[in-house]
Amino acid sequence: MKRLLLLPFSLVATLGFGCSNSSSGDAPQPTQQVQVKKRTQALSTDRVTLEEVAVSEAVLTAAGSEASVRAFRIVSSAEDITMGELASAAHVVGASEVANLPWQVEAERGQDDTRRALKYLDALVPAIEAEVGTGEDYNSGYQHWFQTVGEDLCNHGDFYSLVFKQTGLVFVIEASGATEC
């Protein structure tokens, strides 16, 4: 299995934002290439290593066409790893696009707040909880983006990282769409 060393999420996001400016010809070039090969590798940083694992058919069915779901096992992490660091690592390896979108990081959410935020996917969170099977409390990281693409049209996306520390699993949920702006 390949292991890939990545820059911390904040640096990747900063480089992506800086390089997406229309005057990027003047922007400094990053000194290290960052590549993420989806679904085939483990993410390894100085503080955490995540390895993708299969998601059950029940969870995929519960997500339907409204969202994509991936799961990662926490292979190793520093003892004092924070929820924010785990959520950022999951975002770097789990999001469909990281550097090319204006991601905003929001506050960590508890289990009840996560359920309320994802109520439009009413069967998904219970399916994930059933797959984990421990009944443990969990927290989630949340990132989102919003981007104008036309006079009255905006694209948007949400990304949740549900972290089950006791079980050592992280489920990521990504949903996107378009709306009037």
mmCIF file of N, CA and C in Angstrom, residues 41-170:
data_model
loop_
_atom_site.group_PDB
_atom_site.id
_atom_site.type_symbol
_atom_site.label_atom_id
_atom_site.label_comp_id
_atom_site.label_asym_id
_atom_site.label_seq_id
_atom_site.Cartn_x
_atom_site.Cartn_y
_atom_site.Cartn_z
ATOM 1 N N GLN A 41 -5.112 5.018 -1.380
ATOM 2 C CA GLN A 41 -3.942 5.192 -0.545
ATOM 3 C C GLN A 41 -4.328 5.582 0.877
ATOM 4 N N ALA A 42 -3.317 5.591 1.707
ATOM 5 C CA ALA A 42 -3.482 6.112 3.056
ATOM 6 C C ALA A 42 -2.968 7.543 3.051
ATOM 7 N N LEU A 43 -3.551 8.379 3.885
ATOM 8 C CA LEU A 43 -3.085 9.741 4.062
ATOM 9 C C LEU A 43 -2.178 9.727 5.272
ATOM 10 N N SER A 44 -1.012 10.270 5.140
ATOM 11 C CA SER A 44 -0.090 10.299 6.254
ATOM 12 C C SER A 44 0.438 11.713 6.428
ATOM 13 N N THR A 45 0.279 12.247 7.614
ATOM 14 C CA THR A 45 0.894 13.512 7.973
ATOM 15 C C THR A 45 1.781 13.222 9.170
ATOM 16 N N ASP A 46 2.381 14.250 9.715
ATOM 17 C CA ASP A 46 3.229 14.048 10.886
ATOM 18 C C ASP A 46 2.436 13.528 12.077
ATOM 19 N N ARG A 47 1.123 13.800 12.096
ATOM 20 C CA ARG A 47 0.350 13.497 13.300
ATOM 21 C C ARG A 47 -0.739 12.457 13.129
ATOM 22 N N VAL A 48 -1.083 12.107 11.884
ATOM 23 C CA VAL A 48 -2.170 11.144 11.691
ATOM 24 C C VAL A 48 -2.011 10.413 10.363
ATOM 25 N N THR A 49 -2.394 9.136 10.367
ATOM 26 C CA THR A 49 -2.444 8.344 9.136
ATOM 27 C C THR A 49 -3.846 7.754 9.034
ATOM 28 N N LEU A 50 -4.496 8.014 7.910
ATOM 29 C CA LEU A 50 -5.830 7.487 7.639
ATOM 30 C C LEU A 50 -5.752 6.552 6.446
ATOM 31 N N GLU A 51 -6.474 5.445 6.532
ATOM 32 C CA GLU A 51 -6.505 4.470 5.453
ATOM 33 C C GLU A 51 -7.961 4.235 5.068
ATOM 34 N N GLU A 52 -8.266 4.333 3.794
ATOM 35 C CA GLU A 52 -9.641 4.168 3.354
ATOM 36 C C GLU A 52 -10.095 2.729 3.537
ATOM 37 N N VAL A 53 -11.342 2.574 3.999
ATOM 38 C CA VAL A 53 -11.974 1.267 4.175
ATOM 39 C C VAL A 53 -13.304 1.282 3.433
ATOM 40 N N ALA A 54 -13.817 0.096 3.182
ATOM 41 C CA ALA A 54 -15.084 -0.028 2.454
ATOM 42 C C ALA A 54 -16.251 0.484 3.294
ATOM 43 N N VAL A 55 -17.229 1.042 2.611
ATOM 44 C CA VAL A 55 -18.463 1.507 3.237
ATOM 45 C C VAL A 55 -19.545 0.491 2.883
ATOM 46 N N SER A 56 -20.374 0.143 3.850
ATOM 47 C CA SER A 56 -21.399 -0.874 3.618
ATOM 48 C C SER A 56 -22.435 -0.407 2.596
ATOM 49 N N GLU A 57 -23.076 -1.350 1.981
ATOM 50 C CA GLU A 57 -24.137 -1.061 1.019
ATOM 51 C C GLU A 57 -25.286 -0.319 1.696
ATOM 52 N N ALA A 58 -25.551 -0.621 2.969
ATOM 53 C CA ALA A 58 -26.634 0.054 3.695
ATOM 54 C C ALA A 58 -26.361 1.553 3.820
ATOM 55 N N VAL A 59 -25.116 1.923 4.091
ATOM 56 C CA VAL A 59 -24.761 3.345 4.201
ATOM 57 C C VAL A 59 -24.835 4.015 2.836
ATOM 58 N N LEU A 60 -24.325 3.365 1.816
ATOM 59 C CA LEU A 60 -24.372 3.937 0.471
ATOM 60 C C LEU A 60 -25.808 4.113 -0.003
ATOM 61 N N THR A 61 -26.662 3.158 0.305
ATOM 62 C CA THR A 61 -28.074 3.260 -0.062
ATOM 63 C C THR A 61 -28.734 4.415 0.678
ATOM 64 N N ALA A 62 -28.410 4.575 1.972
ATOM 65 C CA ALA A 62 -28.982 5.663 2.772
ATOM 66 C C ALA A 62 -28.558 7.027 2.237
ATOM 67 N N ALA A 63 -27.333 7.129 1.693
ATOM 68 C CA ALA A 63 -26.855 8.397 1.122
ATOM 69 C C ALA A 63 -27.566 8.693 -0.191
ATOM 70 N N GLY A 64 -27.919 7.666 -0.928
ATOM 71 C CA GLY A 64 -28.597 7.848 -2.208
ATOM 72 C C GLY A 64 -27.787 8.729 -3.139
ATOM 73 N N SER A 65 -28.483 9.550 -3.894
ATOM 74 C CA SER A 65 -27.807 10.453 -4.825
ATOM 75 C C SER A 65 -27.584 11.831 -4.202
ATOM 76 N N GLU A 66 -27.989 11.990 -2.967
ATOM 77 C CA GLU A 66 -27.882 13.283 -2.289
ATOM 78 C C GLU A 66 -26.471 13.590 -1.784
ATOM 79 N N ALA A 67 -25.676 12.553 -1.515
ATOM 80 C CA ALA A 67 -24.351 12.767 -0.922
ATOM 81 C C ALA A 67 -23.440 11.605 -1.275
ATOM 82 N N SER A 68 -22.149 11.834 -1.154
ATOM 83 C CA SER A 68 -21.182 10.740 -1.275
ATOM 84 C C SER A 68 -20.627 10.474 0.121
ATOM 85 N N VAL A 69 -20.321 9.226 0.387
ATOM 86 C CA VAL A 69 -19.820 8.820 1.702
ATOM 87 C C VAL A 69 -18.584 7.962 1.509
ATOM 88 N N ARG A 70 -17.560 8.244 2.288
ATOM 89 C CA ARG A 70 -16.341 7.441 2.323
ATOM 90 C C ARG A 70 -15.987 7.215 3.786
ATOM 91 N N ALA A 71 -15.201 6.185 4.041
ATOM 92 C CA ALA A 71 -14.801 5.885 5.416
ATOM 93 C C ALA A 71 -13.299 5.641 5.475
ATOM 94 N N PHE A 72 -12.719 6.018 6.594
ATOM 95 C CA PHE A 72 -11.282 5.856 6.817
ATOM 96 C C PHE A 72 -11.041 5.302 8.211
ATOM 97 N N ARG A 73 -10.061 4.439 8.320
ATOM 98 C CA ARG A 73 -9.625 3.937 9.614
ATOM 99 C C ARG A 73 -8.440 4.797 10.049
ATOM 100 N N ILE A 74 -8.435 5.177 11.318
ATOM 101 C CA ILE A 74 -7.293 5.903 11.869
ATOM 102 C C ILE A 74 -6.231 4.855 12.159
ATOM 103 N N VAL A 75 -5.213 4.795 11.297
ATOM 104 C CA VAL A 75 -4.170 3.781 11.419
ATOM 105 C C VAL A 75 -3.221 4.147 12.550
ATOM 106 N N SER A 76 -2.868 5.405 12.623
ATOM 107 C CA SER A 76 -2.024 5.878 13.724
ATOM 108 C C SER A 76 -2.250 7.369 13.890
ATOM 109 N N SER A 77 -2.028 7.830 15.096
ATOM 110 C CA SER A 77 -2.126 9.264 15.350
ATOM 111 C C SER A 77 -1.343 9.600 16.603
ATOM 112 N N ALA A 78 -0.976 10.864 16.700
ATOM 113 C CA ALA A 78 -0.316 11.338 17.912
ATOM 114 C C ALA A 78 -1.312 11.220 19.067
ATOM 115 N N GLU A 79 -0.814 10.992 20.253
ATOM 116 C CA GLU A 79 -1.698 10.814 21.408
ATOM 117 C C GLU A 79 -2.579 12.027 21.654
ATOM 118 N N ASP A 80 -2.057 13.212 21.388
ATOM 119 C CA ASP A 80 -2.799 14.437 21.671
ATOM 120 C C ASP A 80 -3.477 15.015 20.425
ATOM 121 N N ILE A 81 -3.804 14.150 19.462
ATOM 122 C CA ILE A 81 -4.419 14.609 18.223
ATOM 123 C C ILE A 81 -5.763 15.265 18.531
ATOM 124 N N THR A 82 -6.031 16.374 17.882
ATOM 125 C CA THR A 82 -7.280 17.092 18.130
ATOM 126 C C THR A 82 -8.327 16.687 17.102
ATOM 127 N N MET A 83 -9.552 16.979 17.436
ATOM 128 C CA MET A 83 -10.659 16.734 16.510
ATOM 129 C C MET A 83 -10.444 17.528 15.225
ATOM 130 N N GLY A 84 -9.991 18.765 15.344
ATOM 131 C CA GLY A 84 -9.735 19.602 14.183
ATOM 132 C C GLY A 84 -8.687 19.008 13.255
ATOM 133 N N GLU A 85 -7.630 18.435 13.820
ATOM 134 C CA GLU A 85 -6.589 17.816 13.001
ATOM 135 C C GLU A 85 -7.119 16.580 12.272
ATOM 136 N N LEU A 86 -7.920 15.776 12.961
ATOM 137 C CA LEU A 86 -8.513 14.600 12.320
ATOM 138 C C LEU A 86 -9.463 15.012 11.198
ATOM 139 N N ALA A 87 -10.297 16.018 11.465
ATOM 140 C CA ALA A 87 -11.245 16.492 10.452
ATOM 141 C C ALA A 87 -10.502 17.071 9.249
ATOM 142 N N SER A 88 -9.436 17.810 9.482
ATOM 143 C CA SER A 88 -8.658 18.381 8.379
ATOM 144 C C SER A 88 -7.990 17.294 7.545
ATOM 145 N N ALA A 89 -7.429 16.290 8.204
ATOM 146 C CA ALA A 89 -6.801 15.186 7.478
ATOM 147 C C ALA A 89 -7.845 14.446 6.641
ATOM 148 N N ALA A 90 -9.030 14.207 7.213
ATOM 149 C CA ALA A 90 -10.097 13.529 6.473
ATOM 150 C C ALA A 90 -10.558 14.377 5.290
ATOM 151 N N HIS A 91 -10.577 15.682 5.462
ATOM 152 C CA HIS A 91 -10.986 16.577 4.381
ATOM 153 C C HIS A 91 -9.988 16.536 3.232
ATOM 154 N N VAL A 92 -8.711 16.544 3.546
ATOM 155 C CA VAL A 92 -7.684 16.540 2.502
ATOM 156 C C VAL A 92 -7.790 15.282 1.648
ATOM 157 N N VAL A 93 -7.987 14.139 2.265
ATOM 158 C CA VAL A 93 -8.031 12.889 1.496
ATOM 159 C C VAL A 93 -9.441 12.527 1.044
ATOM 160 N N GLY A 94 -10.467 13.046 1.719
ATOM 161 C CA GLY A 94 -11.825 12.609 1.432
ATOM 162 C C GLY A 94 -12.648 13.506 0.541
ATOM 163 N N ALA A 95 -12.283 14.770 0.405
ATOM 164 C CA ALA A 95 -13.075 15.703 -0.401
ATOM 165 C C ALA A 95 -12.773 15.524 -1.886
ATOM 166 N N SER A 96 -13.783 15.749 -2.716
ATOM 167 C CA SER A 96 -13.588 15.587 -4.157
ATOM 168 C C SER A 96 -12.617 16.622 -4.713
ATOM 169 N N GLU A 97 -12.654 17.831 -4.191
ATOM 170 C CA GLU A 97 -11.693 18.877 -4.562
ATOM 171 C C GLU A 97 -11.345 19.646 -3.298
ATOM 172 N N VAL A 98 -10.073 19.881 -3.079
ATOM 173 C CA VAL A 98 -9.669 20.616 -1.889
ATOM 174 C C VAL A 98 -9.141 21.993 -2.254
ATOM 175 N N ALA A 99 -8.118 22.030 -3.078
ATOM 176 C CA ALA A 99 -7.409 23.284 -3.329
ATOM 177 C C ALA A 99 -8.161 24.240 -4.253
ATOM 178 N N ASN A 100 -9.057 23.744 -5.089
ATOM 179 C CA ASN A 100 -9.688 24.601 -6.088
ATOM 180 C C ASN A 100 -10.996 25.240 -5.645
ATOM 181 N N LEU A 101 -11.396 25.037 -4.414
ATOM 182 C CA LEU A 101 -12.655 25.594 -3.923
ATOM 183 C C LEU A 101 -12.399 26.474 -2.699
ATOM 184 N N PRO A 102 -13.240 27.472 -2.495
ATOM 185 C CA PRO A 102 -13.044 28.379 -1.346
ATOM 186 C C PRO A 102 -13.616 27.791 -0.046
ATOM 187 N N TRP A 103 -12.993 26.722 0.456
ATOM 188 C CA TRP A 103 -13.467 26.042 1.660
ATOM 189 C C TRP A 103 -13.373 26.955 2.872
ATOM 190 N N GLN A 104 -14.407 26.903 3.694
ATOM 191 C CA GLN A 104 -14.442 27.609 4.974
ATOM 192 C C GLN A 104 -14.586 26.559 6.068
ATOM 193 N N VAL A 105 -13.748 26.627 7.076
ATOM 194 C CA VAL A 105 -13.796 25.678 8.182
ATOM 195 C C VAL A 105 -14.691 26.257 9.270
ATOM 196 N N GLU A 106 -15.639 25.468 9.712
ATOM 197 C CA GLU A 106 -16.569 25.885 10.763
ATOM 198 C C GLU A 106 -16.216 25.169 12.064
ATOM 199 N N ALA A 107 -16.932 25.517 13.107
ATOM 200 C CA ALA A 107 -16.700 24.941 14.423
ATOM 201 C C ALA A 107 -17.051 23.459 14.438
ATOM 202 N N GLU A 108 -16.386 22.745 15.307
ATOM 203 C CA GLU A 108 -16.677 21.334 15.544
ATOM 204 C C GLU A 108 -18.119 21.191 16.034
ATOM 205 N N ARG A 109 -18.755 20.110 15.645
ATOM 206 C CA ARG A 109 -20.138 19.863 16.051
ATOM 207 C C ARG A 109 -20.210 18.578 16.862
ATOM 208 N N GLY A 110 -21.079 18.586 17.859
ATOM 209 C CA GLY A 110 -21.335 17.381 18.629
ATOM 210 C C GLY A 110 -22.291 16.462 17.884
ATOM 211 N N GLN A 111 -22.576 15.324 18.474
ATOM 212 C CA GLN A 111 -23.425 14.312 17.857
ATOM 213 C C GLN A 111 -24.821 14.851 17.545
ATOM 214 N N ASP A 112 -25.465 15.498 18.495
ATOM 215 C CA ASP A 112 -26.822 16.014 18.270
ATOM 216 C C ASP A 112 -26.845 17.102 17.201
ATOM 217 N N ASP A 113 -25.868 18.016 17.229
ATOM 218 C CA ASP A 113 -25.802 19.071 16.210
ATOM 219 C C ASP A 113 -25.543 18.479 14.823
ATOM 220 N N THR A 114 -24.739 17.426 14.763
ATOM 221 C CA THR A 114 -24.469 16.767 13.483
ATOM 222 C C THR A 114 -25.746 16.146 12.939
ATOM 223 N N ARG A 115 -26.493 15.464 13.793
ATOM 224 C CA ARG A 115 -27.757 14.862 13.349
ATOM 225 C C ARG A 115 -28.726 15.924 12.833
ATOM 226 N N ARG A 116 -28.823 17.054 13.552
ATOM 227 C CA ARG A 116 -29.724 18.128 13.119
ATOM 228 C C ARG A 116 -29.280 18.714 11.772
ATOM 229 N N ALA A 117 -27.977 18.930 11.615
ATOM 230 C CA ALA A 117 -27.468 19.517 10.375
ATOM 231 C C ALA A 117 -27.702 18.594 9.175
ATOM 232 N N LEU A 118 -27.682 17.301 9.403
ATOM 233 C CA LEU A 118 -27.843 16.328 8.321
ATOM 234 C C LEU A 118 -29.248 15.731 8.275
ATOM 235 N N LYS A 119 -30.210 16.441 8.831
ATOM 236 C CA LYS A 119 -31.579 15.904 8.874
ATOM 237 C C LYS A 119 -32.168 15.706 7.484
ATOM 238 N N TYR A 120 -31.667 16.435 6.480
ATOM 239 C CA TYR A 120 -32.152 16.233 5.118
ATOM 240 C C TYR A 120 -31.693 14.888 4.552
ATOM 241 N N LEU A 121 -30.714 14.269 5.189
ATOM 242 C CA LEU A 121 -30.277 12.911 4.859
ATOM 243 C C LEU A 121 -30.704 12.006 6.012
ATOM 244 N N ASP A 122 -32.007 11.962 6.264
ATOM 245 C CA ASP A 122 -32.543 11.383 7.496
ATOM 246 C C ASP A 122 -32.136 9.941 7.764
ATOM 247 N N ALA A 123 -31.854 9.132 6.752
ATOM 248 C CA ALA A 123 -31.472 7.741 6.979
ATOM 249 C C ALA A 123 -29.959 7.547 7.064
ATOM 250 N N LEU A 124 -29.180 8.540 6.633
ATOM 251 C CA LEU A 124 -27.735 8.347 6.527
ATOM 252 C C LEU A 124 -27.029 8.255 7.874
ATOM 253 N N VAL A 125 -27.260 9.212 8.757
ATOM 254 C CA VAL A 125 -26.549 9.197 10.041
ATOM 255 C C VAL A 125 -26.900 7.939 10.845
ATOM 256 N N PRO A 126 -28.177 7.542 10.949
ATOM 257 C CA PRO A 126 -28.469 6.283 11.644
ATOM 258 C C PRO A 126 -27.792 5.066 10.998
ATOM 259 N N ALA A 127 -27.668 5.055 9.668
ATOM 260 C CA ALA A 127 -26.994 3.943 8.990
ATOM 261 C C ALA A 127 -25.510 3.906 9.338
ATOM 262 N N ILE A 128 -24.878 5.071 9.408
ATOM 263 C CA ILE A 128 -23.463 5.128 9.799
ATOM 264 C C ILE A 128 -23.308 4.679 11.251
ATOM 265 N N GLU A 129 -24.170 5.183 12.129
ATOM 266 C CA GLU A 129 -24.107 4.783 13.539
ATOM 267 C C GLU A 129 -24.287 3.274 13.688
ATOM 268 N N ALA A 130 -25.204 2.683 12.911
ATOM 269 C CA ALA A 130 -25.420 1.234 12.962
ATOM 270 C C ALA A 130 -24.196 0.481 12.447
ATOM 271 N N GLU A 131 -23.550 1.010 11.395
ATOM 272 C CA GLU A 131 -22.353 0.354 10.869
ATOM 273 C C GLU A 131 -21.220 0.374 11.887
ATOM 274 N N VAL A 132 -21.050 1.498 12.581
ATOM 275 C CA VAL A 132 -20.014 1.575 13.611
ATOM 276 C C VAL A 132 -20.367 0.600 14.729
ATOM 277 N N GLY A 133 -21.619 0.596 15.152
ATOM 278 C CA GLY A 133 -22.130 -0.408 16.063
ATOM 279 C C GLY A 133 -21.741 -0.331 17.526
ATOM 280 N N THR A 134 -21.091 0.746 17.952
ATOM 281 C CA THR A 134 -20.668 0.825 19.355
ATOM 282 C C THR A 134 -21.568 1.700 20.204
ATOM 283 N N GLY A 135 -22.376 2.533 19.564
ATOM 284 C CA GLY A 135 -23.206 3.464 20.318
ATOM 285 C C GLY A 135 -22.411 4.603 20.933
ATOM 286 N N GLU A 136 -21.149 4.750 20.547
ATOM 287 C CA GLU A 136 -20.293 5.792 21.121
ATOM 288 C C GLU A 136 -20.704 7.183 20.649
ATOM 289 N N ASP A 137 -20.454 8.163 21.482
ATOM 290 C CA ASP A 137 -20.641 9.552 21.080
ATOM 291 C C ASP A 137 -19.540 9.910 20.094
ATOM 292 N N TYR A 138 -19.848 10.819 19.198
ATOM 293 C CA TYR A 138 -18.867 11.251 18.206
ATOM 294 C C TYR A 138 -19.029 12.743 17.977
ATOM 295 N N ASN A 139 -18.028 13.325 17.364
ATOM 296 C CA ASN A 139 -18.053 14.725 16.952
ATOM 297 C C ASN A 139 -17.829 14.766 15.453
ATOM 298 N N SER A 140 -18.125 15.903 14.867
ATOM 299 C CA SER A 140 -17.863 16.045 13.437
ATOM 300 C C SER A 140 -17.205 17.385 13.163
ATOM 301 N N GLY A 141 -16.339 17.359 12.171
ATOM 302 C CA GLY A 141 -15.802 18.592 11.624
ATOM 303 C C GLY A 141 -16.710 18.995 10.474
ATOM 304 N N TYR A 142 -16.749 20.271 10.172
ATOM 305 C CA TYR A 142 -17.612 20.747 9.090
ATOM 306 C C TYR A 142 -16.885 21.814 8.295
ATOM 307 N N GLN A 143 -16.856 21.629 6.984
ATOM 308 C CA GLN A 143 -16.333 22.621 6.061
ATOM 309 C C GLN A 143 -17.386 22.835 4.976
ATOM 310 N N HIS A 144 -17.407 24.032 4.418
ATOM 311 C CA HIS A 144 -18.342 24.307 3.341
ATOM 312 C C HIS A 144 -17.728 25.315 2.379
ATOM 313 N N TRP A 145 -18.316 25.397 1.193
ATOM 314 C CA TRP A 145 -17.896 26.393 0.216
ATOM 315 C C TRP A 145 -19.120 26.906 -0.511
ATOM 316 N N PHE A 146 -18.974 28.102 -1.066
ATOM 317 C CA PHE A 146 -20.033 28.780 -1.796
ATOM 318 C C PHE A 146 -19.342 29.603 -2.868
ATOM 319 N N GLN A 147 -19.767 29.478 -4.120
ATOM 320 C CA GLN A 147 -19.060 30.138 -5.208
ATOM 321 C C GLN A 147 -20.052 30.596 -6.281
ATOM 322 N N THR A 148 -19.970 31.859 -6.659
ATOM 323 C CA THR A 148 -20.804 32.398 -7.723
ATOM 324 C C THR A 148 -20.298 31.872 -9.060
ATOM 325 N N VAL A 149 -21.229 31.359 -9.877
ATOM 326 C CA VAL A 149 -20.850 30.827 -11.190
ATOM 327 C C VAL A 149 -21.602 31.511 -12.324
ATOM 328 N N GLY A 150 -22.532 32.366 -11.994
ATOM 329 C CA GLY A 150 -23.311 33.099 -12.983
ATOM 330 C C GLY A 150 -23.996 34.266 -12.312
ATOM 331 N N GLU A 151 -24.717 35.035 -13.108
ATOM 332 C CA GLU A 151 -25.367 36.221 -12.568
ATOM 333 C C GLU A 151 -26.274 35.898 -11.386
ATOM 334 N N ASP A 152 -27.064 34.852 -11.495
ATOM 335 C CA ASP A 152 -27.996 34.488 -10.430
ATOM 336 C C ASP A 152 -27.791 33.063 -9.924
ATOM 337 N N LEU A 153 -26.630 32.462 -10.185
ATOM 338 C CA LEU A 153 -26.415 31.063 -9.842
ATOM 339 C C LEU A 153 -25.147 30.894 -9.013
ATOM 340 N N CYS A 154 -25.273 30.146 -7.934
ATOM 341 C CA CYS A 154 -24.129 29.827 -7.085
ATOM 342 C C CYS A 154 -24.071 28.323 -6.856
ATOM 343 N N ASN A 155 -22.879 27.786 -6.851
ATOM 344 C CA ASN A 155 -22.651 26.400 -6.456
ATOM 345 C C ASN A 155 -22.241 26.401 -4.991
ATOM 346 N N HIS A 156 -22.537 25.311 -4.312
ATOM 347 C CA HIS A 156 -22.177 25.210 -2.899
ATOM 348 C C HIS A 156 -21.884 23.754 -2.551
ATOM 349 N N GLY A 157 -21.167 23.566 -1.454
ATOM 350 C CA GLY A 157 -20.863 22.214 -1.003
ATOM 351 C C GLY A 157 -20.668 22.168 0.497
ATOM 352 N N ASP A 158 -20.990 21.023 1.079
ATOM 353 C CA ASP A 158 -20.810 20.763 2.506
ATOM 354 C C ASP A 158 -19.977 19.506 2.663
ATOM 355 N N PHE A 159 -19.148 19.499 3.692
ATOM 356 C CA PHE A 159 -18.286 18.349 3.965
ATOM 357 C C PHE A 159 -18.266 18.107 5.463
ATOM 358 N N TYR A 160 -18.717 16.927 5.867
ATOM 359 C CA TYR A 160 -18.730 16.542 7.280
ATOM 360 C C TYR A 160 -17.742 15.401 7.500
ATOM 361 N N SER A 161 -17.000 15.461 8.588
ATOM 362 C CA SER A 161 -16.103 14.382 9.000
ATOM 363 C C SER A 161 -16.607 13.872 10.346
ATOM 364 N N LEU A 162 -17.307 12.745 10.364
ATOM 365 C CA LEU A 162 -17.807 12.158 11.600
ATOM 366 C C LEU A 162 -16.708 11.286 12.182
ATOM 367 N N VAL A 163 -16.187 11.674 13.348
ATOM 368 C CA VAL A 163 -15.033 11.008 13.942
ATOM 369 C C VAL A 163 -15.481 10.160 15.123
ATOM 370 N N PHE A 164 -15.276 8.857 14.994
ATOM 371 C CA PHE A 164 -15.554 7.897 16.049
ATOM 372 C C PHE A 164 -14.200 7.479 16.626
ATOM 373 N N LYS A 165 -13.717 8.210 17.627
ATOM 374 C CA LYS A 165 -12.365 7.976 18.152
ATOM 375 C C LYS A 165 -12.221 6.607 18.801
ATOM 376 N N GLN A 166 -13.228 6.166 19.537
ATOM 377 C CA GLN A 166 -13.163 4.887 20.236
ATOM 378 C C GLN A 166 -12.983 3.743 19.235
ATOM 379 N N THR A 167 -13.704 3.787 18.147
ATOM 380 C CA THR A 167 -13.646 2.756 17.126
ATOM 381 C C THR A 167 -12.495 2.991 16.149
ATOM 382 N N GLY A 168 -12.017 4.220 16.081
ATOM 383 C CA GLY A 168 -10.939 4.554 15.162
ATOM 384 C C GLY A 168 -11.402 4.701 13.727
ATOM 385 N N LEU A 169 -12.641 5.177 13.536
ATOM 386 C CA LEU A 169 -13.181 5.367 12.196
ATOM 387 C C LEU A 169 -13.562 6.821 11.968
ATOM 388 N N VAL A 170 -13.424 7.257 10.727
ATOM 389 C CA VAL A 170 -13.869 8.573 10.304
ATOM 390 C C VAL A 170 -14.708 8.377 9.047
#
